[in-house]
Amino acid sequence: MQYPLPIAKVIESYMKLPGIGEKTATRLAFYTLGMPESAVQDFAKSLADLQQKLRFCSICGNITETDPCAICRDASRNQNQILVVEQPKDIMAFEEMGEYNGLYHVLNGVLSPMDGVSVEDINIKSLITRLQESDVNEVIIALNSTPEGEATTMYISRLIKPAGIKVTRLASGLAVGSDIEYADSLTLKRAVTGRTEL
Amino acid sequence: MQYPLPIAKVIESYMKLPGIGEKTATRLAFYTLGMPESAVQDFAKSLADLQQKLRFCSICGNITETDPCAICRDASRNQNQILVVEQPKDIMAFEEMGEYNGLYHVLNGVLSPMDGVSVEDINIKSLITRLQESDVNEVIIALNSTPEGEATTMYISRLIKPAGIKVTRLASGLAVGSDIEYADSLTLKRAVTGRTEL
């Protein structure tokens, strides 16, 4: 025996999401069945619209409804700094911090030969073009400290430096509030190397 | 700063599902954004159709596309037994077992005065009507052994017994493959009380 088709289809769709197996998908599908009809219709509409209404900003690569995106259009931002991130979600973290007022560039990935991601697959070319056509004097590279992130940071740095543009990266060290006792040795090593004068 | 509206709406919808907070919803929304367009459109359509195409069987209360449901329409099934369950999902478990060939009755809930669920809110009345109009000679009550499930079992049993219909419940005891060492005392007590002769 199988579930009626309408609910089987919803279960199947939920199962395509990461970390959701058959049991959880079934639970979510039955929960959805019991939700108010308007909420489920809104859910369906939001999914149908998602990819239709969003595009990548032709300047910075961020996801946006309007091209160029709100940040690229904002003349009040510091036009001399570009912060390079891996994905649109990362921009959110910096905007919530509230201390950065420059521009962004979203690579939408990092170099990863193992996964077949090469220079042409991420937004590096558009970053170079952008630097040639603008007054940017500092590029801050803010990629995750995975092996792929490190390699991509080095690659971009070597590409940009010859043009006389300052290239920086985020400081590595202990997270605020963390215990030295539990810090891994690589983090501790970076914290010592990058120590600052009081 | 906020995410563009199309993705914010999807995040909001995912957050309405049980066990999914803002972080997970954001991760799912960005994953959805990267899914093939056809898969996302299918997902949207399956949700839009879910409540439109499904209804409750007017006889047994199961969810179905056609009324009466496939089980109620199946004349080859034993028309003398009705197995009472809490929710449509439970029917699936019995059908997968493959040993039961009677009919079902889905309460769609259990009595729970604390949550404001009284006799009128679950399918008890329709069960009584059904018993009066048919040749059913055994009602098997298969509700979860929660306090609410126990109370509902007792309530239905007292209601039906006077009509001379046999009322049974599932055996309580040790799960097959489980260790006596780790069994809780209530389960062990039930297993001893319900011991069977070899």
CSV table of C-alpha atoms in Angstrom, one decimal:
chain,number,residue,atom,x,y,z
A,1,MET,CA,0.0,0.0,0.0
A,2,GLN,CA,1.1,3.5,-0.7
A,3,TYR,CA,0.1,6.9,0.5
A,4,PRO,CA,-2.3,8.8,-1.8
A,5,LEU,CA,-0.5,10.4,-4.7
A,6,PRO,CA,-0.8,14.1,-3.5
A,7,ILE,CA,0.9,13.3,-0.2
A,8,ALA,CA,3.4,10.9,-1.7
A,9,LYS,CA,4.5,13.8,-4.0
A,10,VAL,CA,5.0,16.2,-1.1
A,11,ILE,CA,7.0,13.5,0.8
A,12,GLU,CA,9.2,13.0,-2.3
A,13,SER,CA,9.8,16.8,-2.6
A,14,TYR,CA,10.8,17.1,1.1
A,15,MET,CA,13.2,14.2,0.7
A,16,LYS,CA,15.2,16.2,-1.9
A,17,LEU,CA,16.2,18.7,0.8
A,18,PRO,CA,19.5,18.1,2.6
A,19,GLY,CA,19.4,16.2,5.8
A,20,ILE,CA,15.7,15.1,5.4
A,21,GLY,CA,15.1,11.3,5.1
A,22,GLU,CA,11.9,9.4,4.4
A,23,LYS,CA,10.6,9.5,8.1
A,24,THR,CA,11.1,13.2,8.5
A,25,ALA,CA,9.7,13.9,5.1
A,26,THR,CA,6.6,12.0,5.9
A,27,ARG,CA,6.2,13.8,9.2
A,28,LEU,CA,6.6,17.1,7.5
A,29,ALA,CA,4.1,16.2,4.8
A,30,PHE,CA,1.4,15.2,7.3
A,31,TYR,CA,2.2,18.4,9.3
A,32,THR,CA,1.8,20.4,6.1
A,33,LEU,CA,-1.5,18.7,5.4
A,34,GLY,CA,-2.8,20.0,8.7
A,35,MET,CA,-1.5,23.5,8.2
A,36,PRO,CA,-4.0,26.4,7.4
A,37,GLU,CA,-4.7,26.3,3.7
A,38,SER,CA,-3.5,29.9,3.2
A,39,ALA,CA,-0.1,29.1,4.7
A,40,VAL,CA,0.4,26.1,2.4
A,41,GLN,CA,-0.6,28.1,-0.6
A,42,ASP,CA,1.8,30.9,0.4
A,43,PHE,CA,4.5,28.3,0.8
A,44,ALA,CA,3.8,26.9,-2.7
A,45,LYS,CA,3.8,30.4,-4.2
A,46,SER,CA,7.0,31.4,-2.5
A,47,LEU,CA,8.7,28.3,-4.0
A,48,ALA,CA,7.3,28.9,-7.5
A,49,ASP,CA,8.5,32.5,-7.4
A,50,LEU,CA,11.9,31.9,-5.8
A,51,GLN,CA,14.0,31.3,-8.9
A,52,GLN,CA,11.8,33.3,-11.2
A,53,LYS,CA,12.2,36.6,-9.2
A,54,LEU,CA,15.8,36.3,-8.1
A,55,ARG,CA,18.9,36.9,-10.3
A,56,PHE,CA,22.6,37.4,-9.7
A,57,CYS,CA,23.8,41.0,-9.6
A,58,SER,CA,25.8,41.6,-12.7
A,59,ILE,CA,28.3,43.7,-10.8
A,60,CYS,CA,28.9,41.8,-7.5
A,61,GLY,CA,27.3,38.4,-8.0
A,62,ASN,CA,25.0,38.7,-5.0
A,63,ILE,CA,21.4,37.5,-5.3
A,64,THR,CA,19.0,40.3,-5.9
A,65,GLU,CA,15.5,41.2,-7.3
A,66,THR,CA,16.9,44.2,-9.1
A,67,ASP,CA,20.1,44.4,-11.2
A,68,PRO,CA,22.4,46.0,-10.0
A,69,CYS,CA,21.7,45.0,-6.4
A,70,ALA,CA,20.8,47.5,-3.6
A,71,ILE,CA,24.4,47.5,-2.2
A,72,CYS,CA,26.0,48.2,-5.6
A,73,ARG,CA,23.5,51.0,-6.3
A,74,ASP,CA,24.1,52.6,-2.9
A,75,ALA,CA,26.4,55.6,-3.6
A,76,SER,CA,26.8,56.4,0.1
A,77,ARG,CA,28.9,53.3,0.6
A,78,ASN,CA,32.7,53.4,0.5
A,79,GLN,CA,33.5,52.8,-3.2
A,80,ASN,CA,37.2,52.1,-2.5
A,81,GLN,CA,36.8,48.8,-0.6
A,82,ILE,CA,35.6,45.4,-1.9
A,83,LEU,CA,35.0,42.5,0.5
A,84,VAL,CA,35.2,39.1,-1.3
A,85,VAL,CA,32.9,36.4,0.1
A,86,GLU,CA,32.1,32.9,-1.0
A,87,GLN,CA,28.3,33.1,-0.9
A,88,PRO,CA,25.4,35.6,-0.6
A,89,LYS,CA,24.7,34.4,3.0
A,90,ASP,CA,28.1,35.7,4.1
A,91,ILE,CA,27.1,39.2,3.1
A,92,MET,CA,24.3,39.0,5.7
A,93,ALA,CA,26.8,38.3,8.5
A,94,PHE,CA,28.9,41.3,7.6
A,95,GLU,CA,25.9,43.6,7.2
A,96,GLU,CA,24.6,42.5,10.6
A,97,MET,CA,28.0,43.3,12.1
A,98,GLY,CA,27.4,46.9,10.9
A,99,GLU,CA,31.0,48.0,10.9
A,100,TYR,CA,31.7,47.5,7.2
A,101,ASN,CA,30.5,50.1,4.7
A,102,GLY,CA,32.3,49.2,1.5
A,103,LEU,CA,31.2,47.0,-1.4
A,104,TYR,CA,31.1,43.2,-1.8
A,105,HIS,CA,32.0,40.6,-4.4
A,106,VAL,CA,30.4,37.2,-4.2
A,107,LEU,CA,32.4,34.4,-5.8
A,108,ASN,CA,29.5,31.9,-5.5
A,109,GLY,CA,32.0,29.1,-4.7
A,110,VAL,CA,35.6,28.5,-4.1
A,111,LEU,CA,38.3,26.8,-6.2
A,112,SER,CA,38.1,23.1,-5.7
A,113,PRO,CA,39.8,20.9,-8.4
A,114,MET,CA,38.5,17.8,-6.6
A,115,ASP,CA,34.9,18.9,-7.2
A,116,GLY,CA,35.7,20.2,-10.7
A,117,VAL,CA,35.4,23.9,-9.7
A,118,SER,CA,38.0,25.9,-11.6
A,119,VAL,CA,38.6,29.6,-12.1
A,120,GLU,CA,36.0,29.9,-14.9
A,121,ASP,CA,33.3,28.5,-12.6
A,122,ILE,CA,33.4,31.2,-9.9
A,123,ASN,CA,33.2,35.0,-10.2
A,124,ILE,CA,36.9,35.8,-10.3
A,125,LYS,CA,37.1,37.2,-13.8
A,126,SER,CA,34.3,39.7,-13.0
A,127,LEU,CA,36.3,40.8,-9.9
A,128,ILE,CA,39.4,41.6,-12.0
A,129,THR,CA,37.3,43.5,-14.6
A,130,ARG,CA,35.7,45.4,-11.7
A,131,LEU,CA,39.0,46.4,-10.2
A,132,GLN,CA,40.3,47.6,-13.6
A,133,GLU,CA,37.3,49.9,-14.1
A,134,SER,CA,37.0,51.4,-10.6
A,135,ASP,CA,38.8,53.3,-7.8
A,136,VAL,CA,39.1,50.3,-5.5
A,137,ASN,CA,42.2,50.5,-3.4
A,138,GLU,CA,41.7,47.6,-1.0
A,139,VAL,CA,40.3,44.1,-1.5
A,140,ILE,CA,39.5,42.2,1.7
A,141,ILE,CA,39.3,38.5,1.2
A,142,ALA,CA,36.9,36.9,3.6
A,143,LEU,CA,36.6,33.2,2.7
A,144,ASN,CA,36.2,30.3,5.1
A,145,SER,CA,39.4,28.8,6.4
A,146,THR,CA,38.9,25.5,4.6
A,147,PRO,CA,41.8,24.2,2.4
A,148,GLU,CA,39.7,25.3,-0.6
A,149,GLY,CA,39.1,28.7,0.9
A,150,GLU,CA,42.8,29.1,1.7
A,151,ALA,CA,43.8,28.2,-1.9
A,152,THR,CA,41.3,30.6,-3.4
A,153,THR,CA,42.5,33.4,-1.1
A,154,MET,CA,46.1,32.8,-2.2
A,155,TYR,CA,45.1,32.6,-5.9
A,156,ILE,CA,43.2,35.9,-5.8
A,157,SER,CA,45.9,37.6,-3.8
A,158,ARG,CA,48.6,36.8,-6.4
A,159,LEU,CA,46.3,37.9,-9.2
A,160,ILE,CA,45.5,41.3,-7.7
A,161,LYS,CA,48.7,42.4,-5.9
A,162,PRO,CA,50.8,43.1,-9.0
A,163,ALA,CA,48.2,45.8,-9.9
A,164,GLY,CA,49.2,47.7,-6.8
A,165,ILE,CA,46.0,47.1,-4.9
A,166,LYS,CA,46.1,46.4,-1.2
A,167,VAL,CA,44.9,42.9,-0.4
A,168,THR,CA,44.0,41.9,3.1
A,169,ARG,CA,42.4,39.0,4.8
A,170,LEU,CA,40.4,38.6,8.0
A,171,ALA,CA,42.4,38.0,11.2
A,172,SER,CA,42.7,34.4,12.5
A,173,GLY,CA,42.7,33.8,16.2
A,174,LEU,CA,40.6,32.9,19.2
A,175,ALA,CA,36.9,33.5,19.0
A,176,VAL,CA,35.7,36.1,21.5
A,177,GLY,CA,34.4,34.3,24.6
A,178,SER,CA,36.2,31.0,23.8
A,179,ASP,CA,38.4,29.1,26.2
A,180,ILE,CA,42.1,28.8,25.4
A,181,GLU,CA,41.9,25.4,27.0
A,182,TYR,CA,39.7,24.1,24.2
A,183,ALA,CA,41.3,25.9,21.3
A,184,ASP,CA,42.8,23.7,18.6
A,185,SER,CA,46.6,24.1,18.1
A,186,LEU,CA,46.3,25.6,14.6
A,187,THR,CA,44.0,28.4,15.9
A,188,LEU,CA,46.3,29.0,18.8
A,189,LYS,CA,49.3,29.1,16.5
A,190,ARG,CA,47.6,31.8,14.4
A,191,ALA,CA,46.6,33.7,17.5
A,192,VAL,CA,50.2,33.8,18.7
A,193,THR,CA,51.6,34.7,15.2
A,194,GLY,CA,49.1,37.5,14.8
A,195,ARG,CA,49.4,38.9,18.3
A,196,THR,CA,48.8,42.6,18.6
A,197,GLU,CA,50.6,45.2,20.8
A,198,LEU,CA,48.7,46.7,23.7
B,1,MET,CA,19.9,44.5,5.8
B,2,GLN,CA,17.5,41.7,4.8
B,3,TYR,CA,17.5,39.0,2.3
B,4,PRO,CA,15.7,39.8,-1.0
B,5,LEU,CA,12.0,39.2,-0.6
B,6,PRO,CA,11.6,36.0,-2.7
B,7,ILE,CA,14.1,34.2,-0.5
B,8,ALA,CA,12.9,35.8,2.8
B,9,LYS,CA,9.4,34.4,2.0
B,10,VAL,CA,10.8,30.9,1.4
B,11,ILE,CA,12.7,31.1,4.7
B,12,GLU,CA,9.6,32.2,6.5
B,13,SER,CA,7.6,29.2,5.0
B,14,TYR,CA,10.2,26.7,6.0
B,15,MET,CA,10.3,28.1,9.5
B,16,LYS,CA,6.6,27.1,9.9
B,17,LEU,CA,7.5,23.5,9.8
B,18,PRO,CA,8.1,21.6,13.0
B,19,GLY,CA,11.8,21.4,14.2
B,20,ILE,CA,13.0,23.9,11.7
B,21,GLY,CA,14.5,27.2,13.1
B,22,GLU,CA,15.8,30.2,11.3
B,23,LYS,CA,19.3,28.9,10.6
B,24,THR,CA,18.0,25.6,9.1
B,25,ALA,CA,15.3,27.4,7.1
B,26,THR,CA,17.9,29.7,5.6
B,27,ARG,CA,20.1,26.8,4.7
B,28,LEU,CA,17.1,25.0,3.1
B,29,ALA,CA,16.1,28.1,1.2
B,30,PHE,CA,19.5,28.6,-0.3
B,31,TYR,CA,19.7,24.9,-1.2
B,32,THR,CA,16.3,25.3,-2.9
B,33,LEU,CA,17.5,28.2,-4.8
B,34,GLY,CA,20.3,26.0,-6.2
B,35,MET,CA,18.0,23.1,-7.1
B,36,PRO,CA,17.0,22.4,-10.7
B,37,GLU,CA,14.1,24.7,-11.7
B,38,SER,CA,11.8,21.8,-12.6
B,39,ALA,CA,12.3,20.2,-9.1
B,40,VAL,CA,11.4,23.4,-7.4
B,41,GLN,CA,8.3,23.9,-9.6
B,42,ASP,CA,7.2,20.3,-8.9
B,43,PHE,CA,7.7,21.0,-5.2
B,44,ALA,CA,5.6,24.1,-5.4
B,45,LYS,CA,2.9,22.3,-7.4
B,46,SER,CA,2.8,19.3,-5.0
B,47,LEU,CA,2.2,21.7,-2.1
B,48,ALA,CA,-0.5,23.7,-3.9
B,49,ASP,CA,-2.3,20.5,-4.8
B,50,LEU,CA,-1.9,18.7,-1.4
B,51,GLN,CA,-5.0,20.0,0.4
B,52,GLN,CA,-7.0,20.5,-2.7
B,53,LYS,CA,-6.8,16.9,-3.9
B,54,LEU,CA,-7.0,15.1,-0.6
B,55,ARG,CA,-10.1,14.7,1.5
B,56,PHE,CA,-11.1,12.5,4.5
B,57,CYS,CA,-12.9,9.3,3.6
B,58,SER,CA,-16.5,9.8,4.8
B,59,ILE,CA,-16.6,6.2,6.1
B,60,CYS,CA,-13.3,5.6,7.9
B,61,GLY,CA,-11.7,9.0,8.2
B,62,ASN,CA,-8.5,8.1,6.3
B,63,ILE,CA,-7.0,10.6,3.9
B,64,THR,CA,-7.9,9.8,0.3
B,65,GLU,CA,-8.2,11.1,-3.2
B,66,THR,CA,-11.5,9.4,-3.8
B,67,ASP,CA,-14.4,9.1,-1.4
B,68,PRO,CA,-14.8,6.3,-0.1
B,69,CYS,CA,-11.2,5.4,0.2
B,70,ALA,CA,-9.6,2.4,-1.6
B,71,ILE,CA,-9.7,0.3,1.6
B,72,CYS,CA,-13.4,0.9,2.3
B,73,ARG,CA,-14.2,0.2,-1.4
B,74,ASP,CA,-12.3,-3.1,-1.4
B,75,ALA,CA,-14.9,-5.9,-1.0
B,76,SER,CA,-12.2,-8.6,-0.7
B,77,ARG,CA,-11.3,-7.3,2.8
B,78,ASN,CA,-12.7,-8.8,5.9
B,79,GLN,CA,-15.8,-6.7,6.6
B,80,ASN,CA,-16.2,-8.0,10.1
B,81,GLN,CA,-13.2,-6.4,11.7
B,82,ILE,CA,-12.4,-2.7,12.3
B,83,LEU,CA,-9.0,-1.6,13.5
B,84,VAL,CA,-9.2,1.8,15.2
B,85,VAL,CA,-6.1,4.1,14.8
B,86,GLU,CA,-5.2,7.6,15.8
B,87,GLN,CA,-3.9,8.9,12.4
B,88,PRO,CA,-3.7,7.9,8.7
B,89,LYS,CA,0.0,7.2,9.1
B,90,ASP,CA,-0.7,4.4,11.5
B,91,ILE,CA,-2.7,2.5,8.7
B,92,MET,CA,0.5,2.5,6.7
B,93,ALA,CA,2.3,0.6,9.5
B,94,PHE,CA,-0.4,-2.1,9.6
B,95,GLU,CA,-0.6,-2.4,5.8
B,96,GLU,CA,3.2,-2.9,5.6
B,97,MET,CA,2.9,-5.6,8.2
B,98,GLY,CA,0.6,-7.4,5.8
B,99,GLU,CA,-1.2,-9.6,8.3
B,100,TYR,CA,-4.3,-7.6,8.7
B,101,ASN,CA,-7.0,-7.7,6.1
B,102,GLY,CA,-10.0,-6.0,7.9
B,103,LEU,CA,-11.2,-2.4,7.7
B,104,TYR,CA,-9.9,0.7,9.5
B,105,HIS,CA,-11.3,3.6,11.4
B,106,VAL,CA,-9.1,6.7,11.8
B,107,LEU,CA,-10.0,8.9,14.9
B,108,ASN,CA,-7.8,11.7,13.6
B,109,GLY,CA,-6.8,12.5,17.2
B,110,VAL,CA,-7.3,11.1,20.8
B,111,LEU,CA,-9.3,12.5,23.7
B,112,SER,CA,-7.3,15.1,25.5
B,113,PRO,CA,-9.2,17.5,27.7
B,114,MET,CA,-6.0,19.4,28.5
B,115,ASP,CA,-5.7,20.4,24.8
B,116,GLY,CA,-9.4,20.9,24.4
B,117,VAL,CA,-10.0,17.7,22.4
B,118,SER,CA,-13.3,16.3,23.4
B,119,VAL,CA,-15.5,13.4,21.9
B,120,GLU,CA,-17.0,15.7,19.2
B,121,ASP,CA,-13.6,16.6,17.9
B,122,ILE,CA,-12.5,13.1,16.9
B,123,ASN,CA,-14.2,10.5,14.7
B,124,ILE,CA,-15.9,8.5,17.5
B,125,LYS,CA,-19.5,9.3,16.6
B,126,SER,CA,-18.9,8.0,13.0
B,127,LEU,CA,-17.5,4.8,14.4
B,128,ILE,CA,-20.6,4.1,16.4
B,129,THR,CA,-22.9,4.9,13.4
B,130,ARG,CA,-20.7,2.6,11.3
B,131,LEU,CA,-21.0,-0.3,13.9
B,132,GLN,CA,-24.8,0.1,14.0
B,133,GLU,CA,-25.1,-0.2,10.2
B,134,SER,CA,-22.7,-3.1,9.5
B,135,ASP,CA,-21.8,-6.7,10.4
B,136,VAL,CA,-18.7,-5.8,12.3
B,137,ASN,CA,-18.1,-8.3,15.2
B,138,GLU,CA,-14.7,-7.2,16.4
B,139,VAL,CA,-13.2,-3.8,17.0
B,140,ILE,CA,-9.4,-3.8,17.6
B,141,ILE,CA,-8.3,-0.6,19.3
B,142,ALA,CA,-4.7,0.3,18.3
B,143,LEU,CA,-3.9,3.6,19.9
B,144,ASN,CA,-0.5,4.7,21.2
B,145,SER,CA,0.0,3.9,24.9
B,146,THR,CA,0.1,7.5,26.0
B,147,PRO,CA,-2.2,8.6,28.9
B,148,GLU,CA,-4.5,10.1,26.2
B,149,GLY,CA,-4.4,7.0,24.1
B,150,GLU,CA,-5.2,4.8,27.1
B,151,ALA,CA,-8.1,7.0,28.1
B,152,THR,CA,-9.5,7.0,24.6
B,153,THR,CA,-9.2,3.2,24.4
B,154,MET,CA,-11.2,2.9,27.7
B,155,TYR,CA,-13.8,5.3,26.5
B,156,ILE,CA,-14.4,3.6,23.2
B,157,SER,CA,-14.4,0.2,24.8
B,158,ARG,CA,-17.1,1.1,27.3
B,159,LEU,CA,-19.2,2.7,24.5
B,160,ILE,CA,-19.1,-0.4,22.2
B,161,LYS,CA,-19.1,-3.4,24.6
B,162,PRO,CA,-22.8,-3.1,25.6
B,163,ALA,CA,-23.7,-3.6,22.0
B,164,GLY,CA,-22.3,-7.1,22.2
B,165,ILE,CA,-19.3,-6.4,19.9
B,166,LYS,CA,-16.0,-7.9,20.8
B,167,VAL,CA,-13.5,-5.2,21.7
B,168,THR,CA,-9.7,-6.0,21.7
B,169,ARG,CA,-6.5,-4.1,22.1
B,170,LEU,CA,-3.0,-4.7,20.9
B,171,ALA,CA,-0.7,-6.8,23.2
B,172,SER,CA,1.7,-4.9,25.4
B,173,GLY,CA,5.0,-6.4,26.1
B,174,LEU,CA,8.6,-6.6,25.1
B,175,ALA,CA,9.5,-5.4,21.6
B,176,VAL,CA,11.0,-8.3,19.5
B,177,GLY,CA,14.8,-8.1,19.7
B,178,SER,CA,14.8,-5.9,22.7
B,179,ASP,CA,16.8,-6.6,25.9
B,180,ILE,CA,15.0,-7.5,29.1
B,181,GLU,CA,17.9,-5.7,30.9
B,182,TYR,CA,16.9,-2.4,29.4
B,183,ALA,CA,13.1,-2.7,29.5
B,184,ASP,CA,11.2,-0.2,31.7
B,185,SER,CA,9.3,-1.7,34.6
B,186,LEU,CA,5.8,-0.8,33.2
B,187,THR,CA,6.6,-2.7,29.9
B,188,LEU,CA,8.0,-5.6,31.9
B,189,LYS,CA,4.9,-5.7,34.2
B,190,ARG,CA,2.6,-5.8,31.1
B,191,ALA,CA,4.7,-8.5,29.6
B,192,VAL,CA,4.4,-10.7,32.7
B,193,THR,CA,0.7,-10.0,33.1
B,194,GLY,CA,0.1,-10.9,29.5
B,195,ARG,CA,2.3,-14.0,29.4
B,196,THR,CA,1.2,-16.7,27.0
B,197,GLU,CA,1.2,-20.5,27.4
B,198,LEU,CA,3.7,-22.5,25.3
